[in-house]
CSV table of C-alpha atoms and ligand atoms in Angstrom, one decimal:
chain,number,residue,atom,x,y,z
Z,1,MET,CA,2.6,-4.6,-5.8
Z,2,HIS,CA,1.7,-1.0,-5.7
Z,3,TYR,CA,1.7,1.1,-8.9
Z,4,ARG,CA,2.1,4.8,-9.5
Z,5,GLN,CA,1.6,7.0,-12.5
Z,6,TYR,CA,4.9,7.4,-14.3
Z,7,GLY,CA,4.7,11.2,-14.3
Z,8,ARG,CA,3.5,12.8,-17.5
Z,9,THR,CA,3.8,9.5,-19.4
Z,10,GLY,CA,0.5,8.7,-17.8
Z,11,ARG,CA,1.5,5.0,-17.6
Z,12,LEU,CA,0.8,3.1,-14.4
Z,13,ILE,CA,4.1,1.6,-13.3
Z,14,SER,CA,5.1,-0.8,-10.6
Z,15,ARG,CA,7.1,0.6,-7.6
Z,16,PHE,CA,9.9,-1.8,-8.6
Z,17,SER,CA,11.3,-2.1,-12.1
Z,18,LEU,CA,13.4,-4.9,-13.4
Z,19,GLY,CA,16.7,-3.8,-14.7
Z,20,LEU,CA,18.1,-6.3,-17.2
Z,21,MET,CA,21.8,-5.5,-17.1
Z,22,ARG,CA,22.6,-8.6,-15.1
Z,23,CYS,CA,20.7,-11.0,-17.4
Z,24,LEU,CA,23.3,-11.3,-20.2
Z,25,ASP,CA,24.2,-15.0,-20.0
Z,26,SER,CA,21.3,-16.4,-22.1
Z,27,ALA,CA,17.7,-15.8,-23.2
Z,28,ALA,CA,16.6,-18.5,-20.9
Z,29,GLN,CA,18.2,-16.7,-17.9
Z,30,LEU,CA,16.4,-13.5,-18.8
Z,31,GLU,CA,13.1,-15.3,-19.3
Z,32,ALA,CA,13.3,-16.9,-15.9
Z,33,VAL,CA,14.0,-13.6,-14.2
Z,34,LEU,CA,11.3,-11.8,-16.2
Z,35,ASP,CA,8.7,-14.4,-15.4
Z,36,ALA,CA,9.5,-14.2,-11.7
Z,37,ALA,CA,9.3,-10.4,-11.8
Z,38,TRP,CA,6.0,-10.4,-13.7
Z,39,ARG,CA,4.5,-12.8,-11.1
Z,40,LEU,CA,5.6,-10.4,-8.4
Z,41,GLY,CA,3.7,-7.6,-10.1
Z,42,ILE,CA,6.6,-5.9,-11.9
Z,43,ASN,CA,5.3,-4.5,-15.2
Z,44,HIS,CA,8.4,-2.3,-16.2
Z,45,PHE,CA,11.4,-3.9,-17.8
Z,46,GLU,CA,14.5,-1.8,-18.5
Z,47,THR,CA,17.2,-2.6,-20.9
Z,48,ALA,CA,19.7,-0.7,-23.1
Z,49,GLN,CA,21.4,-1.0,-26.4
Z,50,SER,CA,24.7,-1.1,-24.5
Z,51,TYR,CA,23.7,-4.2,-22.6
Z,52,GLY,CA,24.9,-6.5,-25.4
Z,53,PRO,CA,22.3,-9.1,-26.3
Z,54,SER,CA,19.8,-7.8,-23.7
Z,55,GLU,CA,17.3,-6.4,-26.1
Z,56,ALA,CA,17.2,-9.5,-28.3
Z,57,TYR,CA,16.9,-11.7,-25.2
Z,58,LEU,CA,14.0,-9.5,-23.9
Z,59,ALA,CA,12.2,-9.9,-27.3
Z,60,GLN,CA,12.5,-13.7,-27.0
Z,61,ALA,CA,11.3,-13.7,-23.5
Z,62,LEU,CA,8.3,-11.5,-24.2
Z,63,HIS,CA,7.4,-13.7,-27.1
Z,64,SER,CA,7.8,-16.9,-25.2
Z,65,LEU,CA,6.0,-15.8,-22.0
Z,66,GLN,CA,3.2,-14.1,-24.1
Z,67,LEU,CA,2.8,-11.3,-21.6
Z,68,PRO,CA,0.0,-8.9,-22.6
Z,69,ARG,CA,1.8,-6.2,-24.5
Z,70,ASP,CA,-0.6,-3.4,-23.3
Z,71,GLN,CA,0.3,-4.2,-19.7
Z,72,VAL,CA,4.0,-4.3,-20.1
Z,73,ILE,CA,6.2,-1.1,-20.2
Z,74,ILE,CA,9.5,-1.4,-21.9
Z,75,THR,CA,12.3,1.1,-21.5
Z,76,THR,CA,15.4,0.9,-23.6
Z,77,LYS,CA,18.3,3.4,-23.7
Z,78,ILE,CA,20.5,4.7,-26.5
Z,79,LEU,CA,23.7,6.7,-26.1
Z,80,PRO,CA,23.8,10.3,-27.1
Z,81,ASP,CA,25.8,11.0,-30.3
Z,82,ARG,CA,27.2,14.0,-32.1
Z,83,ASP,CA,25.2,13.0,-35.2
Z,84,PRO,CA,21.5,13.0,-34.7
Z,85,GLN,CA,21.1,10.6,-37.6
Z,86,GLN,CA,23.1,8.0,-35.7
Z,87,MET,CA,20.7,8.4,-32.8
Z,88,VAL,CA,17.7,7.9,-35.1
Z,89,GLU,CA,19.3,4.7,-36.5
Z,90,ALA,CA,20.0,3.5,-33.0
Z,91,VAL,CA,16.3,4.0,-31.9
Z,92,LEU,CA,15.2,2.0,-35.0
Z,93,ARG,CA,17.7,-0.7,-34.3
Z,94,SER,CA,16.4,-1.0,-30.7
Z,95,ARG,CA,12.8,-1.2,-31.8
Z,96,ASP,CA,13.6,-3.9,-34.3
Z,97,ARG,CA,15.7,-5.9,-31.9
Z,98,LEU,CA,12.9,-5.7,-29.3
Z,99,GLY,CA,10.4,-7.0,-31.9
Z,100,ILE,CA,7.8,-4.4,-30.9
Z,101,ASP,CA,5.9,-1.8,-32.9
Z,102,SER,CA,6.6,1.0,-30.5
Z,103,ILE,CA,9.1,1.4,-27.6
Z,104,ASP,CA,7.2,2.6,-24.6
Z,105,CYS,CA,10.0,4.6,-23.0
Z,106,LEU,CA,13.1,5.7,-24.8
Z,107,ALA,CA,15.9,7.0,-22.5
Z,108,LEU,CA,19.0,8.8,-23.6
Z,109,HIS,CA,21.6,6.9,-21.7
Z,110,GLY,CA,24.1,8.9,-19.7
Z,111,LEU,CA,23.6,12.6,-20.1
Z,112,ASN,CA,26.6,12.9,-17.9
Z,113,GLN,CA,28.5,15.9,-19.4
Z,114,PRO,CA,27.3,19.2,-20.9
Z,115,GLU,CA,28.2,18.0,-24.4
Z,116,HIS,CA,25.8,15.0,-24.0
Z,117,LEU,CA,23.0,17.4,-23.2
Z,118,GLN,CA,23.9,19.5,-26.2
Z,119,GLN,CA,23.8,16.4,-28.4
Z,120,ALA,CA,20.4,15.4,-27.0
Z,121,ILE,CA,19.0,18.9,-27.6
Z,122,ALA,CA,20.4,18.9,-31.2
Z,123,ALA,CA,18.8,15.5,-31.8
Z,124,LEU,CA,15.4,16.5,-30.4
Z,125,PRO,CA,13.7,17.4,-33.7
Z,126,ALA,CA,14.7,14.1,-35.3
Z,127,LEU,CA,13.7,12.2,-32.2
Z,128,GLN,CA,10.4,14.0,-32.1
Z,129,THR,CA,9.7,13.0,-35.6
Z,130,LEU,CA,10.2,9.4,-34.7
Z,131,GLN,CA,8.0,9.9,-31.7
Z,132,ALA,CA,5.2,11.3,-33.9
Z,133,GLU,CA,5.6,8.3,-36.2
Z,134,GLY,CA,5.0,6.1,-33.1
Z,135,VAL,CA,8.5,4.5,-33.0
Z,136,PHE,CA,8.6,5.3,-29.3
Z,137,GLN,CA,6.1,6.8,-26.9
Z,138,HIS,CA,7.9,8.8,-24.3
Z,139,LEU,CA,11.4,10.3,-24.1
Z,140,GLY,CA,13.5,10.5,-20.9
Z,141,PHE,CA,17.1,10.4,-19.9
Z,142,SER,CA,19.5,8.9,-17.4
Z,143,SER,CA,22.4,10.7,-15.8
Z,144,HIS,CA,25.4,10.1,-13.6
Z,145,GLY,CA,26.3,13.7,-13.9
Z,146,ASP,CA,26.3,16.8,-11.7
Z,147,ARG,CA,23.2,18.0,-10.1
Z,148,GLU,CA,23.3,21.2,-12.1
Z,149,LEU,CA,23.4,19.4,-15.4
Z,150,ILE,CA,20.5,17.2,-14.5
Z,151,LEU,CA,18.5,20.2,-13.4
Z,152,GLU,CA,19.4,21.9,-16.7
Z,153,ALA,CA,18.1,18.8,-18.6
Z,154,ILE,CA,14.9,18.8,-16.7
Z,155,ALA,CA,14.4,22.5,-17.4
Z,156,THR,CA,14.5,21.9,-21.1
Z,157,ASP,CA,11.0,20.4,-20.8
Z,158,ALA,CA,11.9,17.9,-23.4
Z,159,PHE,CA,11.7,14.8,-21.2
Z,160,ASP,CA,9.0,12.8,-19.6
Z,161,PHE,CA,11.1,10.8,-17.1
Z,162,VAL,CA,14.5,10.8,-15.5
Z,163,SER,CA,16.7,8.0,-14.1
Z,164,LEU,CA,19.2,9.0,-11.4
Z,165,HIS,CA,21.1,8.1,-8.3
Z,166,TYR,CA,19.4,9.1,-5.0
Z,167,TYR,CA,19.5,7.1,-1.8
Z,168,LEU,CA,19.4,7.3,1.9
Z,169,LEU,CA,23.2,7.6,2.0
Z,170,PHE,CA,23.4,9.9,-1.0
Z,171,GLN,CA,20.8,12.8,-0.9
Z,172,ARG,CA,22.7,15.3,-3.1
Z,173,HIS,CA,20.0,15.0,-5.7
Z,174,ALA,CA,17.1,16.0,-3.4
Z,175,PRO,CA,16.6,19.2,-5.4
Z,176,VAL,CA,16.5,17.1,-8.6
Z,177,ILE,CA,13.7,15.0,-7.2
Z,178,GLU,CA,11.9,18.2,-6.4
Z,179,ALA,CA,12.4,19.8,-9.8
Z,180,ALA,CA,11.4,16.6,-11.6
Z,181,ALA,CA,8.3,16.2,-9.5
Z,182,ALA,CA,7.3,19.9,-10.2
Z,183,LYS,CA,7.4,19.1,-13.9
Z,184,ASN,CA,5.5,15.9,-13.4
Z,185,LEU,CA,8.3,13.7,-14.7
Z,186,GLY,CA,8.5,10.0,-13.9
Z,187,ILE,CA,11.3,9.4,-11.5
Z,188,PHE,CA,13.3,6.1,-11.7
Z,189,ILE,CA,16.0,5.4,-9.1
Z,190,ILE,CA,19.0,3.6,-10.4
Z,191,SER,CA,20.3,0.6,-8.4
Z,192,PRO,CA,19.3,1.6,-4.9
Z,193,VAL,CA,20.8,-1.5,-3.2
Z,194,ASP,CA,24.2,-1.7,-4.9
Z,195,LYS,CA,25.0,1.9,-5.7
Z,196,GLY,CA,23.1,2.9,-2.6
Z,197,GLY,CA,25.6,1.3,-0.3
Z,198,LEU,CA,26.1,-2.4,-1.2
Z,199,LEU,CA,23.1,-2.9,1.1
Z,200,HIS,CA,22.7,-6.6,0.3
Z,201,GLN,CA,26.0,-7.2,2.2
Z,202,PRO,CA,26.0,-4.4,4.9
Z,203,SER,CA,28.8,-4.1,7.4
Z,204,ALA,CA,28.1,-5.2,11.0
Z,205,GLN,CA,28.4,-1.5,12.0
Z,206,LEU,CA,25.8,-0.3,9.6
Z,207,ILE,CA,23.4,-3.1,10.6
Z,208,GLU,CA,23.8,-2.0,14.2
Z,209,ASP,CA,23.4,1.7,13.3
Z,210,CYS,CA,20.1,1.1,11.4
Z,211,GLN,CA,18.5,-0.9,14.2
Z,212,PRO,CA,15.7,-2.0,14.6
Z,213,PHE,CA,15.6,-2.0,10.8
Z,214,SER,CA,17.9,-3.5,8.3
Z,215,PRO,CA,20.0,-1.1,6.1
Z,216,LEU,CA,18.2,-2.4,3.1
Z,217,ALA,CA,14.8,-1.9,4.6
Z,218,LEU,CA,15.6,1.6,5.8
Z,219,ASN,CA,16.8,2.6,2.4
Z,220,TYR,CA,13.8,1.1,0.6
Z,221,ARG,CA,11.4,2.7,3.0
Z,222,PHE,CA,13.2,6.1,2.6
Z,223,LEU,CA,12.6,5.9,-1.1
Z,224,LEU,CA,9.2,4.2,-1.3
Z,225,SER,CA,7.6,6.5,1.3
Z,226,ASP,CA,8.6,9.4,-1.0
Z,227,ARG,CA,5.5,9.7,-3.2
Z,228,ARG,CA,7.3,11.7,-5.8
Z,229,ILE,CA,9.6,8.8,-6.7
Z,230,THR,CA,7.8,6.5,-9.1
Z,231,THR,CA,9.9,3.3,-9.3
Z,232,LEU,CA,13.1,1.7,-8.1
Z,233,SER,CA,15.3,-0.5,-10.2
Z,234,PHE,CA,16.2,-4.0,-9.2
Z,235,GLY,CA,18.8,-5.8,-11.2
Z,236,ALA,CA,18.4,-9.5,-10.6
Z,237,ALA,CA,20.5,-12.2,-12.2
Z,238,LYS,CA,18.5,-15.1,-10.9
Z,239,ALA,CA,14.7,-15.4,-10.2
Z,240,GLU,CA,15.4,-16.2,-6.5
Z,241,GLU,CA,17.0,-12.8,-6.0
Z,242,LEU,CA,13.6,-11.2,-6.4
Z,243,ALA,CA,12.3,-12.8,-3.2
Z,244,VAL,CA,13.9,-10.0,-1.2
Z,245,LEU,CA,11.3,-7.6,-2.7
Z,246,GLN,CA,8.4,-9.5,-1.3
Z,247,ASP,CA,8.4,-7.5,2.0
Z,248,PHE,CA,8.5,-4.2,0.1
Z,249,VAL,CA,6.0,-4.4,-2.8
Z,250,ASP,CA,3.3,-2.7,-0.8
Z,251,ALA,CA,5.5,-0.8,1.6
Z,252,ASP,CA,5.0,2.7,0.4
Z,253,GLN,CA,3.1,4.2,3.4
Z,254,PRO,CA,4.6,7.4,5.0
Z,255,LEU,CA,7.6,6.9,7.3
Z,256,SER,CA,6.7,5.8,10.8
Z,257,LEU,CA,8.1,7.9,13.7
Z,258,GLU,CA,10.5,5.0,14.5
Z,259,GLU,CA,11.7,4.9,10.9
Z,260,ALA,CA,12.1,8.7,10.7
Z,261,GLU,CA,14.1,8.6,14.0
Z,262,ALA,CA,16.3,5.8,12.7
Z,263,ILE,CA,17.1,7.8,9.6
Z,264,ALA,CA,17.9,11.0,11.7
Z,265,ARG,CA,20.1,8.9,14.0
Z,266,LEU,CA,22.3,7.8,11.1
Z,267,GLU,CA,23.2,11.4,10.3
Z,268,GLN,CA,23.9,12.1,14.0
Z,269,VAL,CA,26.1,9.0,14.3
Z,270,ARG,CA,28.2,10.1,11.3
Z,271,GLN,CA,28.6,13.6,12.8
Z,272,GLN,CA,29.7,12.2,16.1
Z,273,ARG,CA,32.1,9.6,14.7
Z,274,LEU,CA,33.7,11.9,12.2
Z,275,GLY,CA,33.8,14.9,14.5
Z,276,ARG,CA,35.7,17.8,13.0
Z,277,ASP,CA,36.5,15.8,9.9
Z,278,TYR,CA,32.9,15.3,8.9
Z,279,CYS,CA,32.3,16.4,5.3
Z,280,GLN,CA,28.8,17.9,5.1
Z,281,GLN,CA,28.5,17.4,1.4
Z,282,CYS,CA,27.9,21.1,0.6
Z,283,TYR,CA,30.2,20.9,-2.6
Z,284,ALA,CA,31.5,24.4,-1.9
Z,285,CYS,CA,35.1,23.3,-2.2
Z,286,LEU,CA,34.9,22.6,-6.0
Z,287,PRO,CA,36.4,23.0,-8.5
Z,288,CYS,CA,39.8,21.3,-7.7
Z,289,PRO,CA,42.4,22.1,-10.3
Z,290,GLU,CA,43.4,18.4,-10.2
Z,291,ALA,CA,39.8,17.4,-10.8
Z,292,ILE,CA,39.5,15.5,-7.6
Z,293,ASN,CA,35.9,14.9,-6.8
Z,294,ILE,CA,36.4,16.1,-3.3
Z,295,PRO,CA,32.8,15.7,-1.9
Z,296,GLU,CA,32.4,12.2,-3.3
Z,297,VAL,CA,35.8,11.1,-2.1
Z,298,LEU,CA,34.9,12.4,1.4
Z,299,ARG,CA,31.5,11.0,1.3
Z,300,LEU,CA,33.0,7.5,0.8
Z,301,ARG,CA,35.5,8.3,3.6
Z,302,ASN,CA,32.6,9.4,5.9
Z,303,LEU,CA,30.8,6.1,5.3
Z,304,ALA,CA,33.9,4.0,5.7
Z,305,ILE,CA,34.8,5.6,9.0
Z,306,ALA,CA,31.3,6.1,10.5
Z,307,HIS,CA,29.6,2.9,9.4
Z,308,ASP,CA,32.6,0.7,8.5
Z,309,MET,CA,31.5,0.7,4.9
Z,310,GLN,CA,35.0,-0.1,3.6
Z,311,ALA,CA,33.8,-2.5,1.0
Z,312,TYR,CA,31.4,0.0,-0.5
Z,313,GLY,CA,34.0,2.7,-0.3
Z,314,ARG,CA,36.6,0.7,-2.0
Z,315,TYR,CA,34.2,-0.5,-4.7
Z,316,ARG,CA,33.2,3.1,-5.6
Z,317,TYR,CA,36.6,4.8,-5.0
Z,318,ARG,CA,38.4,2.4,-7.3
Z,319,MET,CA,36.2,3.6,-10.2
Z,320,PHE,CA,37.8,7.0,-10.1
Z,321,GLU,CA,40.0,7.4,-13.1
Z,322,ASN,CA,38.7,4.1,-14.6
Z,323,ALA,CA,35.1,4.8,-15.6
Z,324,GLY,CA,35.4,8.0,-17.7
Z,325,HIS,CA,32.4,10.3,-17.5
Z,326,TRP,CA,30.3,7.6,-15.8
Z,327,PHE,CA,32.2,8.2,-12.5
Z,328,PRO,CA,34.3,11.3,-13.1
Z,329,GLY,CA,37.1,12.6,-11.0
Z,330,GLN,CA,40.7,11.9,-10.0
Z,331,ARG,CA,41.8,10.1,-6.9
Z,332,GLY,CA,42.8,11.9,-3.6
Z,333,SER,CA,46.4,10.9,-4.2
Z,334,ARG,CA,46.5,13.5,-7.0
Z,335,CYS,CA,46.3,16.4,-4.5
Z,336,THR,CA,49.2,18.8,-4.9
Z,337,ASP,CA,48.4,20.8,-1.7
Z,338,CYS,CA,47.6,23.9,-3.9
Z,339,GLY,CA,45.2,25.0,-1.1
Z,340,ASP,CA,42.6,26.4,-3.5
Z,341,CYS,CA,39.8,24.4,-1.9
Z,342,LEU,CA,40.6,25.3,1.7
Z,343,PRO,CA,39.1,28.8,2.0
Z,344,ARG,CA,35.9,27.6,0.2
Z,345,CYS,CA,35.1,25.0,2.9
Z,346,PRO,CA,32.7,26.6,5.3
Z,347,HIS,CA,33.7,23.9,7.9
Z,348,HIS,CA,37.4,24.5,7.6
Z,349,LEU,CA,38.2,20.9,6.9
Z,350,PRO,CA,41.8,20.0,6.2
Z,351,ILE,CA,40.8,18.8,2.8
Z,352,ALA,CA,44.2,17.9,1.4
Z,353,ASP,CA,44.9,15.6,4.3
Z,354,LEU,CA,41.5,14.1,4.2
Z,355,VAL,CA,41.5,13.2,0.5
Z,356,ARG,CA,44.9,11.6,0.9
Z,357,ASP,CA,43.6,9.7,3.9
Z,358,ALA,CA,40.6,8.5,1.9
Z,359,ASP,CA,43.0,7.3,-0.8
Z,360,GLN,CA,45.1,5.3,1.6
Z,361,ARG,CA,41.9,3.7,3.1
Z,362,LEU,CA,40.1,3.0,-0.2
Z,363,ALA,CA,42.5,2.8,-3.1
Z,364,GLY,CA,43.4,-0.6,-4.5
Z,365,ALA,CA,43.4,-2.3,-7.9
Z,366,PRO,CA,41.4,-0.2,-10.4
Z,367,ARG,CA,37.8,-1.3,-11.0
Z,368,ARG,CA,36.3,-0.9,-14.4
Z,369,ARG,CA,32.7,0.2,-14.8
Z,370,LEU,CA,30.1,-2.4,-15.7
Z,371,TRP,CA,27.0,-1.6,-17.5
Z,372,GLY,CA,25.1,-2.4,-14.4
Z,373,ASP,CA,26.4,0.8,-12.8
J,401,SF4,S1,44.5,21.2,-2.1
J,401,SF4,FE1,44.3,19.3,-3.2
J,401,SF4,S2,42.1,18.8,-3.1
J,401,SF4,FE2,42.3,21.0,-2.6
J,401,SF4,S3,42.1,22.0,-4.6
J,401,SF4,FE3,44.3,21.7,-4.3
J,401,SF4,S4,44.7,19.8,-5.3
J,401,SF4,FE4,42.5,19.9,-5.0
J,402,SF4,S1,33.3,22.4,1.2
J,402,SF4,FE1,34.0,21.2,3.0
J,402,SF4,S2,32.1,20.3,3.9
J,402,SF4,FE2,31.6,21.1,1.8
J,402,SF4,S3,31.8,19.3,0.5
J,402,SF4,FE3,33.8,20.4,0.4
J,402,SF4,S4,35.0,19.4,2.0
J,402,SF4,FE4,32.9,18.8,2.4
């Protein structure tokens, strides 16, 4: 396993981190997964107050496995709150549940909307007092929000690390990676396999399009070869699931020419297959008065049509209107043909037709968000 410095925290962290959101059945389940991860070289375990019994299970597993405390990095997350005192109490609860003297990395969970960032900023003095007392060591945040909001949070200089979505098939946050690296923040990528495209069960078309690499390998190599990115989360529910990482634990060399060509080819293939309907993800069409997240709706459509990623498209699309600020935006069926977006699209896409088409392809029974998201 390769390790990198987790930005300004100064801690050496494994290139893969164990996300514990899928180990909620029992303490024994979490212990088995944790043990396998540790044997693989993973030294960073990530939980959250919102993951039910996860913190308590982690405490039991740490005690039972007797892992050397100074070599283990524990991150937990607390939700932002209007009342800073509630956040202080949440941090203390987490520390006590985890059974440790000091939380290594405390993340504010889901700075997804401007008010969450305002709440975080308002709570900073209280949190910094806790930090000075040693209740936690480093402060960071996770976000499923807009690029601009994440950049704003980074610009506050209040955080040591950031957790975000960024994948081969979703590169909207490339400027965030740049900004975070410029401030020497640790960069943690959330769920690259699942949210990155359901890459553990890729479509036959995507497999063909990524040849001679697997979609999973190409995505991992895209992320691991980027030296600015510190660690990638892996959310195992069983110890055996970690075996897939075996091929990647040391695979952070620069991209080979063949890999770079395969990555470039994917973009070309999408352009060719979508033709004049290809949404180039510039986001110039927003805002939509019906709050349709046009670029994300059309990204899912792009992938469904170009790489036959229907399953991924349906999985993500069905979260619109069902996951609150964790996956904001209305469905394409809400389009009223107002035409506001049309002149803003530099590629003159028939957006109203396309978002409705996406809806027909991808809508189905609503899907609620799980904490693994
Ligand atoms: S035409 Fe449809 S998608 Fe475009 S801004 Fe109006 S409601 Fe939104
Ligand atoms: S402006 Fe056009 S190309 Fe850009 S994201 Fe919107 S629909 Fe896509």
